mmCIF file of C-alpha atoms in Angstrom:
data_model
loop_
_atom_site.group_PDB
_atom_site.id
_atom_site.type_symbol
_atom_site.label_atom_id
_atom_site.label_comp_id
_atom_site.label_asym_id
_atom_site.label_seq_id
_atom_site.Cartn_x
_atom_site.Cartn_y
_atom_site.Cartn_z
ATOM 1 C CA UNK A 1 -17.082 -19.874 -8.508
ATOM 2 C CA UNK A 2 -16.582 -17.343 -11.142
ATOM 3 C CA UNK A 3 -15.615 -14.588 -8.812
ATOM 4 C CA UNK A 4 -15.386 -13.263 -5.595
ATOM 5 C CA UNK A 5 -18.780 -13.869 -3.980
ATOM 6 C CA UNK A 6 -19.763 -12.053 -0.250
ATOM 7 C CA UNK A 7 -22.667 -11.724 1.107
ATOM 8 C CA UNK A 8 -24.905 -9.844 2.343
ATOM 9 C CA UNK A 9 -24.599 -7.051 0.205
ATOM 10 C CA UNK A 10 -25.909 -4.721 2.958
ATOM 11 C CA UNK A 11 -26.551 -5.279 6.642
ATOM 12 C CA UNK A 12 -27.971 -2.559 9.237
ATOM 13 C CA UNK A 13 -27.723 -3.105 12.834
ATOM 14 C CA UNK A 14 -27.988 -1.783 16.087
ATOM 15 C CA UNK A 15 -25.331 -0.763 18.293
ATOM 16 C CA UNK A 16 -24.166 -3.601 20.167
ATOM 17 C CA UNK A 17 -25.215 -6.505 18.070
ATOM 18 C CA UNK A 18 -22.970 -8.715 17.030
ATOM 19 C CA UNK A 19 -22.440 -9.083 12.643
ATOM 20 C CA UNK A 20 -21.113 -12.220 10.548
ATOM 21 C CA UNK A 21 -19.662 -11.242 7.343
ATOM 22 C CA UNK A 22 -18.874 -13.827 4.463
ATOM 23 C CA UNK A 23 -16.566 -14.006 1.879
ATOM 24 C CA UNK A 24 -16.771 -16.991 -0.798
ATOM 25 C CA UNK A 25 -13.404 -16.971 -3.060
ATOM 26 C CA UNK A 26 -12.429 -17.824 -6.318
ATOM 27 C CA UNK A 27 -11.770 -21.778 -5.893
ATOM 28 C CA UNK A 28 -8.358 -22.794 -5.971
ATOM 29 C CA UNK A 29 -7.147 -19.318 -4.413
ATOM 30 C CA UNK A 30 -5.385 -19.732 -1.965
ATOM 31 C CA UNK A 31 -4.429 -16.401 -0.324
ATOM 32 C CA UNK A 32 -7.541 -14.309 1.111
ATOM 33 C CA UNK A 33 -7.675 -10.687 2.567
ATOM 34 C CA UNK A 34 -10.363 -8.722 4.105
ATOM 35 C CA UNK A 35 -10.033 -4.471 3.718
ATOM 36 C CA UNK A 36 -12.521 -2.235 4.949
ATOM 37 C CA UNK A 37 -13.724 0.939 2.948
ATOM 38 C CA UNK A 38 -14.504 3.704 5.064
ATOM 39 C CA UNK A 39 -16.439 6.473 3.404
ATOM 40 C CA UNK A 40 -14.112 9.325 1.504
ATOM 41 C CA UNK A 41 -11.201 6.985 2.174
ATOM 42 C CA UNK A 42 -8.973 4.448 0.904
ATOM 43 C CA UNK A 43 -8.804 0.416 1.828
ATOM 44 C CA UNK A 44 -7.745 -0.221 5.227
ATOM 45 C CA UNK A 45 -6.283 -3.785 5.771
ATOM 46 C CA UNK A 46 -7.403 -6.174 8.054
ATOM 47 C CA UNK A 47 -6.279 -9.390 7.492
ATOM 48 C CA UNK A 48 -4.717 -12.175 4.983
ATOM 49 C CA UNK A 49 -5.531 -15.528 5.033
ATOM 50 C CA UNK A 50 -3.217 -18.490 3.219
ATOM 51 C CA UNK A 51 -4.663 -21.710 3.376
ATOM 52 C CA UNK A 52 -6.593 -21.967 6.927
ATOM 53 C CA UNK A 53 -3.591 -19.747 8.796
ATOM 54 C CA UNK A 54 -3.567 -15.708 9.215
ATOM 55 C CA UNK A 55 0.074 -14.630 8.893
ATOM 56 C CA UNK A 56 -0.791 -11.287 9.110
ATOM 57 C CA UNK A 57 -3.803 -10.171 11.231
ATOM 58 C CA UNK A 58 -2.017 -6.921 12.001
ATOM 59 C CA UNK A 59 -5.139 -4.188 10.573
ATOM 60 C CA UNK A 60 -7.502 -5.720 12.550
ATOM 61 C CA UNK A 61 -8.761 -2.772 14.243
ATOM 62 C CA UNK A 62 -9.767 -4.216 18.127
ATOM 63 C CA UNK A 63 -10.374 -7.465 19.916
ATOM 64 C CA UNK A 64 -14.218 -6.957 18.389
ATOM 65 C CA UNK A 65 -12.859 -8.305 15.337
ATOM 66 C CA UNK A 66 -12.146 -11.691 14.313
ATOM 67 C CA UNK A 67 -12.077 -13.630 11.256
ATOM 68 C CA UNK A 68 -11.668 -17.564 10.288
ATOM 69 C CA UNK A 69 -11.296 -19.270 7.294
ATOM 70 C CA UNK A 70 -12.418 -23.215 6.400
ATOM 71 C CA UNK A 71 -9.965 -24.754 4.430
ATOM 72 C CA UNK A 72 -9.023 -22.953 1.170
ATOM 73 C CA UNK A 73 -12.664 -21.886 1.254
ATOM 74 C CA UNK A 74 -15.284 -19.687 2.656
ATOM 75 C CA UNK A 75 -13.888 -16.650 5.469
ATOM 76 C CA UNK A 76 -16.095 -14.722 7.680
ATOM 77 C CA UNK A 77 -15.653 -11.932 9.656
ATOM 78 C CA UNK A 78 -16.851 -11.748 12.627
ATOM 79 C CA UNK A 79 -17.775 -8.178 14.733
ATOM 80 C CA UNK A 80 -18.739 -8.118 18.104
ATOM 81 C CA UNK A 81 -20.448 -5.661 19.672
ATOM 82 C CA UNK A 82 -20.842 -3.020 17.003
ATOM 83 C CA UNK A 83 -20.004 0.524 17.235
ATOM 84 C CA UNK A 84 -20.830 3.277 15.048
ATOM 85 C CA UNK A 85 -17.260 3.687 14.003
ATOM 86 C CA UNK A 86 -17.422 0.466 12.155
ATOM 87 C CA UNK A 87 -19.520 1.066 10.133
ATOM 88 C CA UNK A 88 -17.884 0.712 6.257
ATOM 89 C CA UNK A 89 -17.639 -1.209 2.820
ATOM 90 C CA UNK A 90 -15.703 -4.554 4.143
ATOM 91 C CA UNK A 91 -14.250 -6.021 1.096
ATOM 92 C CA UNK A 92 -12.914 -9.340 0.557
ATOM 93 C CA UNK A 93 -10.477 -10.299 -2.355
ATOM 94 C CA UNK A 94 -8.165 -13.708 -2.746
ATOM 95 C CA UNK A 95 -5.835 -14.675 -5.286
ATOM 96 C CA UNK A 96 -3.188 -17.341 -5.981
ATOM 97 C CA UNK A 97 -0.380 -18.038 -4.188
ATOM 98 C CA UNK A 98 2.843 -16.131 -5.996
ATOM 99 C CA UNK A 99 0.154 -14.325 -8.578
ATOM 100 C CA UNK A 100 -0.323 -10.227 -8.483
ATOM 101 C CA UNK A 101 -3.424 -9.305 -9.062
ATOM 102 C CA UNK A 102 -6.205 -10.020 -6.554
ATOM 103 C CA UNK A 103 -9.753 -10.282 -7.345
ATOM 104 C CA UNK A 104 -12.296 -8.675 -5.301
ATOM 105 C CA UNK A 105 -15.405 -8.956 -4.435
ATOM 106 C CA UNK A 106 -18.570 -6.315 -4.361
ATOM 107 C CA UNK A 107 -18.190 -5.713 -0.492
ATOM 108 C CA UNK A 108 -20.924 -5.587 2.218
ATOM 109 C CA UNK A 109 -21.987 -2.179 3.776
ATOM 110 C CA UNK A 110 -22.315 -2.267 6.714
ATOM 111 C CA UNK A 111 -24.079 0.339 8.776
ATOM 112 C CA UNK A 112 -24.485 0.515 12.383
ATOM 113 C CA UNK A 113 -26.867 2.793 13.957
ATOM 114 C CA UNK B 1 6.083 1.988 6.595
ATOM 115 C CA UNK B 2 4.617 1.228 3.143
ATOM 116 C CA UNK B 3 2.063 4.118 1.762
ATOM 117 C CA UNK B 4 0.663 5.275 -0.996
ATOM 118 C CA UNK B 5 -0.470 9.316 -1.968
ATOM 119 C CA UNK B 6 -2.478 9.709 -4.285
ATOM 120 C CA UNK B 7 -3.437 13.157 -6.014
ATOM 121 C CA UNK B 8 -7.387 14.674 -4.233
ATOM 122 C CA UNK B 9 -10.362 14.686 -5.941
ATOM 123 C CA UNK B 10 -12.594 14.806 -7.355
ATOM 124 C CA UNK B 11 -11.357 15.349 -11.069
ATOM 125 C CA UNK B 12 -13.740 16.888 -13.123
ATOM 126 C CA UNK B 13 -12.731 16.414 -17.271
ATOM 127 C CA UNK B 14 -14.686 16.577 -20.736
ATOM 128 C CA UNK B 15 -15.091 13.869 -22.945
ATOM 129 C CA UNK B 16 -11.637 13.286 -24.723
ATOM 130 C CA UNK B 17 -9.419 15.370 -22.355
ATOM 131 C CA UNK B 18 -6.314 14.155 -21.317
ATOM 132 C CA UNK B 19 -6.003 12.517 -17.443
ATOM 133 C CA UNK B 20 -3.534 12.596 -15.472
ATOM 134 C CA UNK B 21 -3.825 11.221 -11.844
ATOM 135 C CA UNK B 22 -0.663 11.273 -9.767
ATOM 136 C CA UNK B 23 0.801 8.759 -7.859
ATOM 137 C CA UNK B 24 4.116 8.693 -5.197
ATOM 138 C CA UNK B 25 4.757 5.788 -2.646
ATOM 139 C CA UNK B 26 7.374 5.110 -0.071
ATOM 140 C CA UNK B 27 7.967 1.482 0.330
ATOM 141 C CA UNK B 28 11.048 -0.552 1.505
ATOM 142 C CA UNK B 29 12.809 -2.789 -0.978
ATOM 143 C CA UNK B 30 11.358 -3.013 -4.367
ATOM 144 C CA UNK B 31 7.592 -3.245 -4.402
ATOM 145 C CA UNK B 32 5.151 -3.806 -7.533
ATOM 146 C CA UNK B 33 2.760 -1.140 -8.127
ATOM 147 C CA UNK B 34 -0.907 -1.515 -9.326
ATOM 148 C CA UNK B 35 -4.041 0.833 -10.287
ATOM 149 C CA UNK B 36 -7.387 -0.465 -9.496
ATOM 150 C CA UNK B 37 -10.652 0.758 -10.940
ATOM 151 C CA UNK B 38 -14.295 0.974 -8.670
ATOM 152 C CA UNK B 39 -17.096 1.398 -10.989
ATOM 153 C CA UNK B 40 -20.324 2.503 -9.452
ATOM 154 C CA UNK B 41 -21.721 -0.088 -7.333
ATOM 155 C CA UNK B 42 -18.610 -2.609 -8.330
ATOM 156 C CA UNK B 43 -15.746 -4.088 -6.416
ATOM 157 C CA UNK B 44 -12.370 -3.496 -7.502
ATOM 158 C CA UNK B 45 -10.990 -4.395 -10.779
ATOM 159 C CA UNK B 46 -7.288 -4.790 -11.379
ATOM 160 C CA UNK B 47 -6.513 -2.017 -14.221
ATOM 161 C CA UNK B 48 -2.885 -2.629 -14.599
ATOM 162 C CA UNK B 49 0.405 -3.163 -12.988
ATOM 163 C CA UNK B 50 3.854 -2.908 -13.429
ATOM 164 C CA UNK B 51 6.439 -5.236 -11.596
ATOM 165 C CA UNK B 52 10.027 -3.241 -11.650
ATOM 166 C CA UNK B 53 11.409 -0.192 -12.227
ATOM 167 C CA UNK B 54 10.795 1.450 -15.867
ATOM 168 C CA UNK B 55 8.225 -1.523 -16.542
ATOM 169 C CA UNK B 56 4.954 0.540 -18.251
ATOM 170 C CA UNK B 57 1.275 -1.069 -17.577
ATOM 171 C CA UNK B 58 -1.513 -0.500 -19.784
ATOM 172 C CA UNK B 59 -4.763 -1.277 -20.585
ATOM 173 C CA UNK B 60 -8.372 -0.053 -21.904
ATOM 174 C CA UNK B 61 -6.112 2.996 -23.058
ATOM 175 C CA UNK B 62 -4.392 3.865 -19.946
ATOM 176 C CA UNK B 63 -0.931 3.690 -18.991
ATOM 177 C CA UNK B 64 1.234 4.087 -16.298
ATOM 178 C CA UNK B 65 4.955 3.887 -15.890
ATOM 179 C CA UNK B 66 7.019 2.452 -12.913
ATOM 180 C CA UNK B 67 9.648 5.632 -12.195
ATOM 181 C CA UNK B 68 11.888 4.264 -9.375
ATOM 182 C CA UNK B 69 13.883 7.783 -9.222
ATOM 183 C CA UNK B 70 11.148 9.526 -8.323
ATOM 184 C CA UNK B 71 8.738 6.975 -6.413
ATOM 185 C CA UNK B 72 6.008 7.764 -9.005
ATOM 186 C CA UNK B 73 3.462 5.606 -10.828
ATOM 187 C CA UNK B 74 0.885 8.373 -12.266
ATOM 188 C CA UNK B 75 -1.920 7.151 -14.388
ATOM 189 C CA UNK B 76 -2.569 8.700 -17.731
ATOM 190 C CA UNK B 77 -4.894 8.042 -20.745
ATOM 191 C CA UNK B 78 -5.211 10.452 -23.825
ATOM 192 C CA UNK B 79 -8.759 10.470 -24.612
ATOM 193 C CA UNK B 80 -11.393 9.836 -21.363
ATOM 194 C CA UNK B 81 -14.546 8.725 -21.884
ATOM 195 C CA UNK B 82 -17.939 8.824 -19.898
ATOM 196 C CA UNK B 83 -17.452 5.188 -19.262
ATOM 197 C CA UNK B 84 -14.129 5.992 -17.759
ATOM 198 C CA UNK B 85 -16.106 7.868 -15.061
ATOM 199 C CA UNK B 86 -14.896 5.768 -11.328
ATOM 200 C CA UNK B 87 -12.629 5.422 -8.600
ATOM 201 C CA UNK B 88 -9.034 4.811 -9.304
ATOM 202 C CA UNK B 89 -6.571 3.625 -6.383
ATOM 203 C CA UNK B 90 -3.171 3.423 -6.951
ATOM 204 C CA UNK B 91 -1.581 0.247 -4.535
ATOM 205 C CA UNK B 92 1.947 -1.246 -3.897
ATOM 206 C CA UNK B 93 3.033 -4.565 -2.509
ATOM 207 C CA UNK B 94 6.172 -5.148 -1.317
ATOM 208 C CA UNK B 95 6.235 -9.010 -1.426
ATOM 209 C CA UNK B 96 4.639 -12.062 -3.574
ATOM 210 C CA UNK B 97 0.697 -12.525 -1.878
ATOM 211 C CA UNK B 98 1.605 -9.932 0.584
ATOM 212 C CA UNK B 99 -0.898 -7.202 1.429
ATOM 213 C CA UNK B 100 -1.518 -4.515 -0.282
ATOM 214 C CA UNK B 101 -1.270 -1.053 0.421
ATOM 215 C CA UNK B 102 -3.375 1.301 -1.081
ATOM 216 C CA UNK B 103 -4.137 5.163 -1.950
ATOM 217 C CA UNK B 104 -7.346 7.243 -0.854
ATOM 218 C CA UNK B 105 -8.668 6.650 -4.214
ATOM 219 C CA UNK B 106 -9.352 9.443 -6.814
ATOM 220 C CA UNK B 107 -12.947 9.702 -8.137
ATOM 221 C CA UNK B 108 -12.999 10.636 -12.241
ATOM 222 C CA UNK B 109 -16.440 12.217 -13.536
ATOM 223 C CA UNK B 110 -16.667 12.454 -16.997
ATOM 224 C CA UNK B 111 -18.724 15.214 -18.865
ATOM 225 C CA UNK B 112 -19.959 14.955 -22.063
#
């Protein structure tokens, strides 16, 4: 597509239910990162994708989180069991391989209550 | 580790004041440095970048030089406008498709 697409835009839950985030990149990008946007602060990382692999999983917060990517394609993120704490902007950018500048997408707030 | 400090906001200017919003990082080897830009109810744009030491990035009007001797990359433009009003984050990356690491973000409002 022509950008970053992710979707939903927002989601509410309830404590303890479980949330599936997507994140549709830019085609032909091959790297893909989630961040998360908590409010008043910068972009926490969470996670790069290249290809199908996840060299570097390293900001995801707990064993709640996991995330999987199809191919050079579509990635979701998965949260079990949400908490208030997690509730954020998650963000989801990719770019090409060897190429600064990484194009983002509009995010989905989440908000857990 | 790799961070990024960025200056607090929120900054406050008048139409066609000078900004200035600082920028220091610690990083090992030699990382590139970006600014991003968050319009209201937009995902991040990519406002420039600079890839080595002394390199300047600019665009729309703003500018901001890589200074290796003092782990700096501030952002300035001469004239702000209204439309200039948003959240800038200053980032680094330390490696080709790497992560990045970024600031707390500064938020710019614009008066007329």
């Amino acid at each position: 597509g022509a950008g970053v697409s992710q979707s939903p835009s927002n989601k509410v839950t309830e404590k303890g239910k479980d949330v599936e985030l997507r994140c549709d990149p830019i085609s032909g990008h091959t790297a893909l990162y989630w961040y998360r946007q908590r409010l008043g602060q910068g972009l926490e990382f969470l996670i790069y994708f290249q290809g199908n692999s996840a060299p570097d999983k390293s900001g995801l917060p707990s064993d709640r989180f996991s995330a999987e990517r199809t191919g050079e394609s579509v990635s979701t993120l998965t949260i079990q069991r949400t908490q208030q704490e997690d509730s954020a902007v998650y963000l989801c950018a990719s770019s090409q391989t060897g190429s600064y500048g990484y194009t983002f997408g509009s995010g989905t707030r989440l908000t857990v209550v | 580790g790799d961070s990024v400090t960025q200056m607090e906001g929120p900054v406050t200017l008048s139409e066609e004041a000078f900004l200035t919003i600082n920028c220091t990082y610690t990083a090992t080897g030699y990382p590139s440095l970006f600014w991003y830009v968050q319009y209201p109810g937009e995902g991040l744009q990519l406002l420039l970048k600079a890839t080595k030491a002394d390199d300047k990035g600019s665009n729309k009007g703003f500018e901001a030089t890589y200074r290796k001797e003092t782990t700096s990359f501030h952002l300035e433009k001469g004239s702000v406008q209204v439309s200039d009003s948003a959240v800038y984050f200053c980032a680094l990356d330390t490696g080709t498709a790497s992560k990045l690491t970024f600031g707390t973000g500064t938020r710019l409002q614009v008066t007329l």
